[in-house]
Short mmCIF file of C-alpha atoms in Angstrom, two decimals:
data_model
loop_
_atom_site.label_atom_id
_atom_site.label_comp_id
_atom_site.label_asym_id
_atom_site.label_seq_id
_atom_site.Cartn_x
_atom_site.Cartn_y
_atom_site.Cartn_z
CA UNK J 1 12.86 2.97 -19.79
CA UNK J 2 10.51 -0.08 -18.78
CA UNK J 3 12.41 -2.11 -21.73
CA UNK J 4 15.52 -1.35 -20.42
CA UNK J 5 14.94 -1.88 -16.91
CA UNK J 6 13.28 -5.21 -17.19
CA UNK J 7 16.70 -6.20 -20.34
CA UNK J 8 18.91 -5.12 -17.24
CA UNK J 9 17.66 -6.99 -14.70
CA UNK J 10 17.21 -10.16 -16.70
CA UNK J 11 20.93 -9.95 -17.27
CA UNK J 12 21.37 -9.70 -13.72
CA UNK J 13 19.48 -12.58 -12.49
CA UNK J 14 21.15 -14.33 -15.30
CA UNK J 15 18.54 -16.94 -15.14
CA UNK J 16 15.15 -18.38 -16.36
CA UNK J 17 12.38 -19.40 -13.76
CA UNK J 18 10.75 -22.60 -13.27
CA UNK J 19 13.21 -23.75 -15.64
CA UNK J 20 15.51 -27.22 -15.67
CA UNK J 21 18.92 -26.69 -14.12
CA UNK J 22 21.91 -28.76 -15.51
CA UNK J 23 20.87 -31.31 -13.54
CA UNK J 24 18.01 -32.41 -15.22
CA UNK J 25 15.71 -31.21 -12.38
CA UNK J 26 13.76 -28.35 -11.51
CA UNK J 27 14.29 -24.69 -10.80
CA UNK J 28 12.04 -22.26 -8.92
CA UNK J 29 12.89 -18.51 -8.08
CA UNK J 30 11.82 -17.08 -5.47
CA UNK J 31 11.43 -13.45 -5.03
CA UNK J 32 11.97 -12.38 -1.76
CA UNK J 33 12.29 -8.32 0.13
CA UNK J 34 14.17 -8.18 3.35
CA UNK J 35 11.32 -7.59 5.97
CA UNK J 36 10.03 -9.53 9.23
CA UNK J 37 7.62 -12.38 7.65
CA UNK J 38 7.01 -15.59 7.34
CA UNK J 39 8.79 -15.96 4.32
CA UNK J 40 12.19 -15.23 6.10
CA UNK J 41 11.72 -17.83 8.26
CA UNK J 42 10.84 -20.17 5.12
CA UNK J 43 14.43 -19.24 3.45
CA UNK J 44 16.27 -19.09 6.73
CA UNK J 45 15.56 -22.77 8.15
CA UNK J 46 15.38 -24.29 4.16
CA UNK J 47 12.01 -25.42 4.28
CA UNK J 48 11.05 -25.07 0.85
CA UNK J 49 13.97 -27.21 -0.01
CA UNK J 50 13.38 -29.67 2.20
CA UNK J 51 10.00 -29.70 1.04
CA UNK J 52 10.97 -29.96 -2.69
CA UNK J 53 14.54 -31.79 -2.56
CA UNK J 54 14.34 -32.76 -6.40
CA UNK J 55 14.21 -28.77 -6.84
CA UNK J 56 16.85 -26.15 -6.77
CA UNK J 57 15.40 -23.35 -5.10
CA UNK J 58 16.82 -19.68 -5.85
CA UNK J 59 16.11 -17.05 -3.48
CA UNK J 60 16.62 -13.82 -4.97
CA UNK J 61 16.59 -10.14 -2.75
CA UNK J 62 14.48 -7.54 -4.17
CA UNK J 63 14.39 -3.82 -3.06
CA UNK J 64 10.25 -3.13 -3.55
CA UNK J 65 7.08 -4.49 -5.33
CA UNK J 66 8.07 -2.17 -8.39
CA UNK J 67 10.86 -4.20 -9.11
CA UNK J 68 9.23 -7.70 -8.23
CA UNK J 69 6.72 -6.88 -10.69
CA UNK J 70 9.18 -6.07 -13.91
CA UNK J 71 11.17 -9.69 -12.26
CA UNK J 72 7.26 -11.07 -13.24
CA UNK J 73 7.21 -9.60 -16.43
CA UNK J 74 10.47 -10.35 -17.33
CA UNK J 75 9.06 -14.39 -16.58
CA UNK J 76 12.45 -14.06 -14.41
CA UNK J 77 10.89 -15.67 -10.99
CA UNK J 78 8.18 -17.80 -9.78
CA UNK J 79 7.28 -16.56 -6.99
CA UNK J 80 6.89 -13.21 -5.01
CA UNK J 81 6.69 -11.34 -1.64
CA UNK J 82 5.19 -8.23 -2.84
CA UNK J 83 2.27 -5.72 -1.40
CA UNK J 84 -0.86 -5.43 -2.39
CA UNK J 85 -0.56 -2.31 -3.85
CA UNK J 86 1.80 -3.16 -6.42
CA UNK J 87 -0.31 -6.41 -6.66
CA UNK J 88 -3.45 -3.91 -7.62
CA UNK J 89 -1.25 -1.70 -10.33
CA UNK J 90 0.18 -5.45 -11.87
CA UNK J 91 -3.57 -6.56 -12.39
CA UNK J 92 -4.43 -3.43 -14.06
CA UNK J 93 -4.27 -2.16 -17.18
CA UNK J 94 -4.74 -3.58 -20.76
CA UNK J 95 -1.62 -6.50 -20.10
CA UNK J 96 -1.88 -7.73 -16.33
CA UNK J 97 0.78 -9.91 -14.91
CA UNK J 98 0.43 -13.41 -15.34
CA UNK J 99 0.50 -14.22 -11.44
CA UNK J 100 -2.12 -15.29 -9.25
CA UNK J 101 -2.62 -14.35 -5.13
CA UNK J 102 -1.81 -17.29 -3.43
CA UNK J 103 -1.03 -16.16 0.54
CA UNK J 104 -1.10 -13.57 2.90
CA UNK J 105 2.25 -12.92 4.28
CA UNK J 106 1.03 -9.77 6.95
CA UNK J 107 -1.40 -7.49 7.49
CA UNK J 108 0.42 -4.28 7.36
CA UNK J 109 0.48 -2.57 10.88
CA UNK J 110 2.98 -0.11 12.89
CA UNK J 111 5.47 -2.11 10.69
CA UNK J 112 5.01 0.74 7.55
CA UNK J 113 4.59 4.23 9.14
CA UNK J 114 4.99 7.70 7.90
CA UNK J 115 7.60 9.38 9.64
CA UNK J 116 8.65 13.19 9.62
CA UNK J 117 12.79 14.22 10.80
CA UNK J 118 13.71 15.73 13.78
CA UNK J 119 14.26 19.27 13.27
CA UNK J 120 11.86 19.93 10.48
CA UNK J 121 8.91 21.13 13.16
CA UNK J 122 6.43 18.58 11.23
CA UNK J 123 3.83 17.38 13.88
CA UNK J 124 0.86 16.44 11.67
CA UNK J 125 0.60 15.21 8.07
CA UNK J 126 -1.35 18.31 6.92
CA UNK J 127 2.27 20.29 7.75
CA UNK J 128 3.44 18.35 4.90
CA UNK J 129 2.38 20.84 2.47
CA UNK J 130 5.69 22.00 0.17
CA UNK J 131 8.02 19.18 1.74
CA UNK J 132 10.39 16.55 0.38
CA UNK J 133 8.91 12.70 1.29
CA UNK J 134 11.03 9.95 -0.02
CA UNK J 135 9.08 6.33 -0.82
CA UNK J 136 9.59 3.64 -3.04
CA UNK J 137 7.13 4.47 -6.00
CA UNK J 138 4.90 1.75 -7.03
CA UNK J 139 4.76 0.26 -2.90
CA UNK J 140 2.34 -0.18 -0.25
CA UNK J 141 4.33 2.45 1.36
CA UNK J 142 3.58 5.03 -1.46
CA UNK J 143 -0.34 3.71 -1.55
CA UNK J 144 -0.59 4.42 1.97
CA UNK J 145 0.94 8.06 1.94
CA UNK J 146 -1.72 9.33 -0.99
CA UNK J 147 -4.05 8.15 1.47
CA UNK J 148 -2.47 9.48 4.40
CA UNK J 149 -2.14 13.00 2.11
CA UNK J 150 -6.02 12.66 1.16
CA UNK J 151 -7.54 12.14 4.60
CA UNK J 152 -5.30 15.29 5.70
CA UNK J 153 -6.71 18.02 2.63
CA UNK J 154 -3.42 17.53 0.70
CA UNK J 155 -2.60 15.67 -2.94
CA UNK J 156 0.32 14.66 -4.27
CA UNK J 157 1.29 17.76 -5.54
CA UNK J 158 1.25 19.82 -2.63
CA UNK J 159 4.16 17.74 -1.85
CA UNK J 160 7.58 16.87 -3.43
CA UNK J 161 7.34 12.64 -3.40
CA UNK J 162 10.74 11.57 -3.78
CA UNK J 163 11.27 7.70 -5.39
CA UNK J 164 13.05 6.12 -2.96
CA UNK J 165 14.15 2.47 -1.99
CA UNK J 166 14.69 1.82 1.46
CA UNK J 167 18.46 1.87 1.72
CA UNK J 168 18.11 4.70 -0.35
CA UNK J 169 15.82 6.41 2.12
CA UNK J 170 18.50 6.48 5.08
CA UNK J 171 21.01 8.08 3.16
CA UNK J 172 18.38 10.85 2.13
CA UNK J 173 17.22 11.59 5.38
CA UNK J 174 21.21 11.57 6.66
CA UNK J 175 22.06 14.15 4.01
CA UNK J 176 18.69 16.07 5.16
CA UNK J 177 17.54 15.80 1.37
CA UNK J 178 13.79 14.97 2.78
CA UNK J 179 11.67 15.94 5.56
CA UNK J 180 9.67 12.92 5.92
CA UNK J 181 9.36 9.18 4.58
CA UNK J 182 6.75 6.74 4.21
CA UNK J 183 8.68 3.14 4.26
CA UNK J 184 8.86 -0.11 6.21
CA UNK J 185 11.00 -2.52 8.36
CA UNK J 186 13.85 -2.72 9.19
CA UNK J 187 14.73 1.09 7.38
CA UNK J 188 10.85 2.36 9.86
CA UNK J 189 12.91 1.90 12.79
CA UNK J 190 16.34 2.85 11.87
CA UNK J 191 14.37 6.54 11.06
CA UNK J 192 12.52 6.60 13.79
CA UNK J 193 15.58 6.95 16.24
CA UNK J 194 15.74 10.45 14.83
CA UNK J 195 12.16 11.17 13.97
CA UNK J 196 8.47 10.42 14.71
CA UNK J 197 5.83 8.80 13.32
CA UNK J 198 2.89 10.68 11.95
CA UNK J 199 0.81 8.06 11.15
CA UNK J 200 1.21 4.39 10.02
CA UNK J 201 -0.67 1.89 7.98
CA UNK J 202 -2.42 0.38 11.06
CA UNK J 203 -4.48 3.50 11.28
CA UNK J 204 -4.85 3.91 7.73
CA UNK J 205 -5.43 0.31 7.00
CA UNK J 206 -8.93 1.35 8.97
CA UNK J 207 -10.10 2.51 5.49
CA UNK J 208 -7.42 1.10 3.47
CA UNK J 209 -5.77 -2.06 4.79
CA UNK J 210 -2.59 -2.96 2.89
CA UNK J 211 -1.08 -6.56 2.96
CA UNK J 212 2.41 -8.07 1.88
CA UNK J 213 1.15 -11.34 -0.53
CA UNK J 214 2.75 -14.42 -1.78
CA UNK J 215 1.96 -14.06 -5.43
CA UNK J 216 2.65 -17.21 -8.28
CA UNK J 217 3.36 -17.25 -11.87
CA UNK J 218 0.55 -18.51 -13.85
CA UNK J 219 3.15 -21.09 -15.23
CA UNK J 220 3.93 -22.48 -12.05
CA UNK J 221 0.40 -22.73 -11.12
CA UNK J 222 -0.64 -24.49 -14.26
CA UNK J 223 2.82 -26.76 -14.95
CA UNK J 224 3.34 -27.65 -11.58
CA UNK J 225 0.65 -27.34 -8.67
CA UNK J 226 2.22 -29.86 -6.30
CA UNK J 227 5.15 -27.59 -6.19
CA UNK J 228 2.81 -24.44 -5.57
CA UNK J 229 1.40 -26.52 -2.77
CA UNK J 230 4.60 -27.39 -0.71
CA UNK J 231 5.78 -23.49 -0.65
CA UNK J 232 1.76 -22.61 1.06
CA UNK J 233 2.39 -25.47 3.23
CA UNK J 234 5.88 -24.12 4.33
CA UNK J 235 4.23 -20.94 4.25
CA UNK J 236 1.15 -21.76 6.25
CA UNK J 237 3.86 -23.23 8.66
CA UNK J 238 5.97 -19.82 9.66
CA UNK J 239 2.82 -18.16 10.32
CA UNK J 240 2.28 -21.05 12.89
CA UNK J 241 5.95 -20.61 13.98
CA UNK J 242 5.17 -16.40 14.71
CA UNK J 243 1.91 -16.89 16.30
CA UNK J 244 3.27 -19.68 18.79
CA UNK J 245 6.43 -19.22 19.24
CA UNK J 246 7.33 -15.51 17.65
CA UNK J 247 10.67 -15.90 20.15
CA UNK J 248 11.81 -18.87 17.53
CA UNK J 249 10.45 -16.93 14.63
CA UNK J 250 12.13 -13.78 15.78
CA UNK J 251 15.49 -15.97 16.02
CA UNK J 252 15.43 -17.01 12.31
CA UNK J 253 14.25 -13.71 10.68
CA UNK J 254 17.30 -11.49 13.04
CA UNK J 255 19.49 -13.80 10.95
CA UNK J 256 18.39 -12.73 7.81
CA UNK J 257 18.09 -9.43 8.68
CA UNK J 258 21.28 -9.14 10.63
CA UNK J 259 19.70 -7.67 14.00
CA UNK J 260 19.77 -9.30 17.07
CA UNK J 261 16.50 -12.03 18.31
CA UNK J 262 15.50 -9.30 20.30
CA UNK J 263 15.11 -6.41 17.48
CA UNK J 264 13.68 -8.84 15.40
CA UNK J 265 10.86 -9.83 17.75
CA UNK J 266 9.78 -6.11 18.03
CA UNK J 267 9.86 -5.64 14.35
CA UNK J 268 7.52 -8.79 14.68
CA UNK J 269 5.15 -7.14 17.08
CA UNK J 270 4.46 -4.56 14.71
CA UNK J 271 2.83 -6.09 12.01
CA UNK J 272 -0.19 -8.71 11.80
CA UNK J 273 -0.04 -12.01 10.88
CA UNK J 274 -2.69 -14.18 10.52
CA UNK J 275 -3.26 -17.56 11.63
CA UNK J 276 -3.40 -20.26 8.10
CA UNK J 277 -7.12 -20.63 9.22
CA UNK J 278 -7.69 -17.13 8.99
CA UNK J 279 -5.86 -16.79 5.63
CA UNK J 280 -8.55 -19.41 3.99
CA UNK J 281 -11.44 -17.31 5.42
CA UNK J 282 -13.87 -15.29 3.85
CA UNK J 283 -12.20 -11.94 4.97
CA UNK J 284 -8.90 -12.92 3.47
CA UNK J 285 -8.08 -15.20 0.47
CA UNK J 286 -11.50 -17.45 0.51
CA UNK J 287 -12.29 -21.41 -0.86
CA UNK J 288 -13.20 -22.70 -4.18
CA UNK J 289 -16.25 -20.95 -5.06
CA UNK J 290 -16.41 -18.26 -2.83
CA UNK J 291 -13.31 -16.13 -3.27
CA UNK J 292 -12.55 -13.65 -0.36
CA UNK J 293 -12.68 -10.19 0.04
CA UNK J 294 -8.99 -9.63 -0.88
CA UNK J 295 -10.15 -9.16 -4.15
CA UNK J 296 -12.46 -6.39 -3.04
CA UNK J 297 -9.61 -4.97 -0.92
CA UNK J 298 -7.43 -5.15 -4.00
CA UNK J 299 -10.06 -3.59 -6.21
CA UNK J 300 -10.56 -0.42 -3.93
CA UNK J 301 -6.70 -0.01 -4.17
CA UNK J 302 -6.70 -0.08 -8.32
CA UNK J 303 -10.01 2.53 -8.27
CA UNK J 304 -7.86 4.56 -5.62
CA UNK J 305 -4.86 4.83 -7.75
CA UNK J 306 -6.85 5.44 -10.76
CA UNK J 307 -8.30 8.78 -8.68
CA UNK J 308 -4.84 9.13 -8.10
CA UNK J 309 -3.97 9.65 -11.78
CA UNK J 310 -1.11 6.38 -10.99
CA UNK J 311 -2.59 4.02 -13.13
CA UNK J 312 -5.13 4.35 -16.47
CA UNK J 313 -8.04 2.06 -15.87
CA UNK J 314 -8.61 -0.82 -12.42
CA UNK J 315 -9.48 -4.50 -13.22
CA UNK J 316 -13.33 -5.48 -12.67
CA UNK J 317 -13.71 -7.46 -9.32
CA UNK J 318 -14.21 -10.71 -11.29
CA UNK J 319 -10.95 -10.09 -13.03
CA UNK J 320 -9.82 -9.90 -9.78
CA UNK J 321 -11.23 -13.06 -8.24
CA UNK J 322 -9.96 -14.74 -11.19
CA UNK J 323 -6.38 -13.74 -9.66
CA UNK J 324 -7.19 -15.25 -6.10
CA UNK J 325 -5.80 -18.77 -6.17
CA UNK J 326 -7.37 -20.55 -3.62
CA UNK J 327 -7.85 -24.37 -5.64
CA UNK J 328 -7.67 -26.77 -2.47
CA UNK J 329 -8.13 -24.18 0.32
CA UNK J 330 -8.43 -24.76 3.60
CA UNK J 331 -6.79 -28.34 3.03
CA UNK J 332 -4.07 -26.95 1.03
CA UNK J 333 -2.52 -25.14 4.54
CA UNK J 334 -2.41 -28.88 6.71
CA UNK J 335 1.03 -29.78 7.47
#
């Protein structure tokens, strides 16, 4: 199935990353998912292109980590937007992912929540027991509900979990095929205008934060590291742009999103997004020598889904640091 999936979708890309394009220069892919960050902002006002004009930059939409991760394996982009979670199950195993951890898009907040339908009488997590959840296997989103299930006396089978994308996830609930859904923005709020939220990853990211990163190929990192350094810098810049002027931000991410400034900007609000200072700090991503505790936050998420019977074996936390790219941190971030 994996072979397949990963021969399909390198047919549909129809393309090879970080490779020359017919005009003798450059290519980088970019793999992006369609929710309020930073990286929005980056593809709405160009600034990776403007940053790189000898490039040709190709943004391409993906629905979840899962599939960002077989795009990674498939050597079919560059770079990713992608959450930790999937980040933790790509580092594991026998053949990780050649990609390394090179930004912290959010800090996952009331912006991925666990919501139950109106009409099914679910008021607590615990009432899950015997229902139908929909998530995106594989996601932050489907981390976060094991943990949500754990902390309320429930596994994963005491529940149906239903693989889900997002779009996916609306037309489930519609059809009243499931009771409940773990997900994010922009398909959080549409549910929650006929549900309620039982919990979201703020309160669970108490005990187990989850994050959406900026990952890079190891190819890019080692053939080109200029390049790797104009996309933080851009990156480093849209957090900048949220945190000072989120009305701005929340102008250029409606437009990719296709809501309104207004929607955007409280799709914003939910999540948290550090400052590029913060980023480089010890809590987050770290400097040269003394790698942050990301890595520790990714390895409790690999020994979690091992408990979980998701994955076969977690990385050791030096394997991990080894995956935190942080070569010219804070400096890297300076506009």
């Amino acid at each position: 199935m994996l072979v397949a999936a990963l021969s399909a979708l390198t047919l549909t890309l129809g393309m090879a990353s970080c490779s020359d394009d017919t005009s003798g220069g450059k290519t980088i892919t970019v793999g992006y998912q369609a929710f309020p960050s930073g990286d929005l902002v980056v593809k709405n006002q160009k600034w990776l292109e403007e940053a790189l004009p000898d490039y040709t930059i190709k943004w391409t939409k993906f629905e979840s980590g899962a599939t960002i991760n077989q795009a990674f394996i498939g050597n079919s982009i560059d770079i990713g937007a992608i959450g930790s979670s999937p980040v933790a199950r790509g580092l594991s195993g026998n053949s990780p992912i050649g990609y390394k951890v090179a930004f912290v898009l959010d800090v996952a907040g009331d912006n991925e929540a666990l919501v139950a339908r109106n009409g099914t009488n679910i008021n607590s997590v615990a009432e899950l027991k015997g229902k139908a959840i929909g998530t995106a296997l594989a996601s932050t989103a489907h981390y976060s509900l094991l943990v949500a299930l754990e902390q309320a006396g429930l596994s994963a089978n005491d529940v149906k979990i239903v693989d889900l994308q997002p779009q996916a996830i609306i037309a489930a609930w519609e059809r009243g095929d499931i009771d409940a859904a773990y997900t994010w923005l922009p398909t959080l709020d549409e549910l929650r205008k006929t549900g309620k939220d039982l919990v979201t990853s703020r309160a669970i990211g108490q005990s187990n934060p989850t994050l959406d990163l900026g990952v890079v190929s190891d190819k890019l990192i080692s053939d080109d590291p200029a390049a790797v350094d104009a996309w933080r810098k851009v990156q480093a810049r849209a957090l900048d742009l949220i945190n000072t002027d989120p009305a701005a931000a929340a102008g250029f991410v409606g437009q990719e999103l296709g809501i309104s400034a207004e929607e955007a900007q409280g799709q914003l609000k939910q999540g948290i997004y550090l400052t590029p200072a913060a980023v480089a700090s010890p809590q987050w991503l770290g400097t040269p020598g003394a790698v942050g505790n990301i890595a520790n936050n990714l390895l409790d998420a690999a020994e979690f889904l091992v408990a979980q019977k998701q994955i076969d074996s977690a990385p050791t936390l030096a394997q991990l640091q080894e995956a935190i790219y942080v070569e010219g941190l804070p400096g890297a971030f300076d506009q």
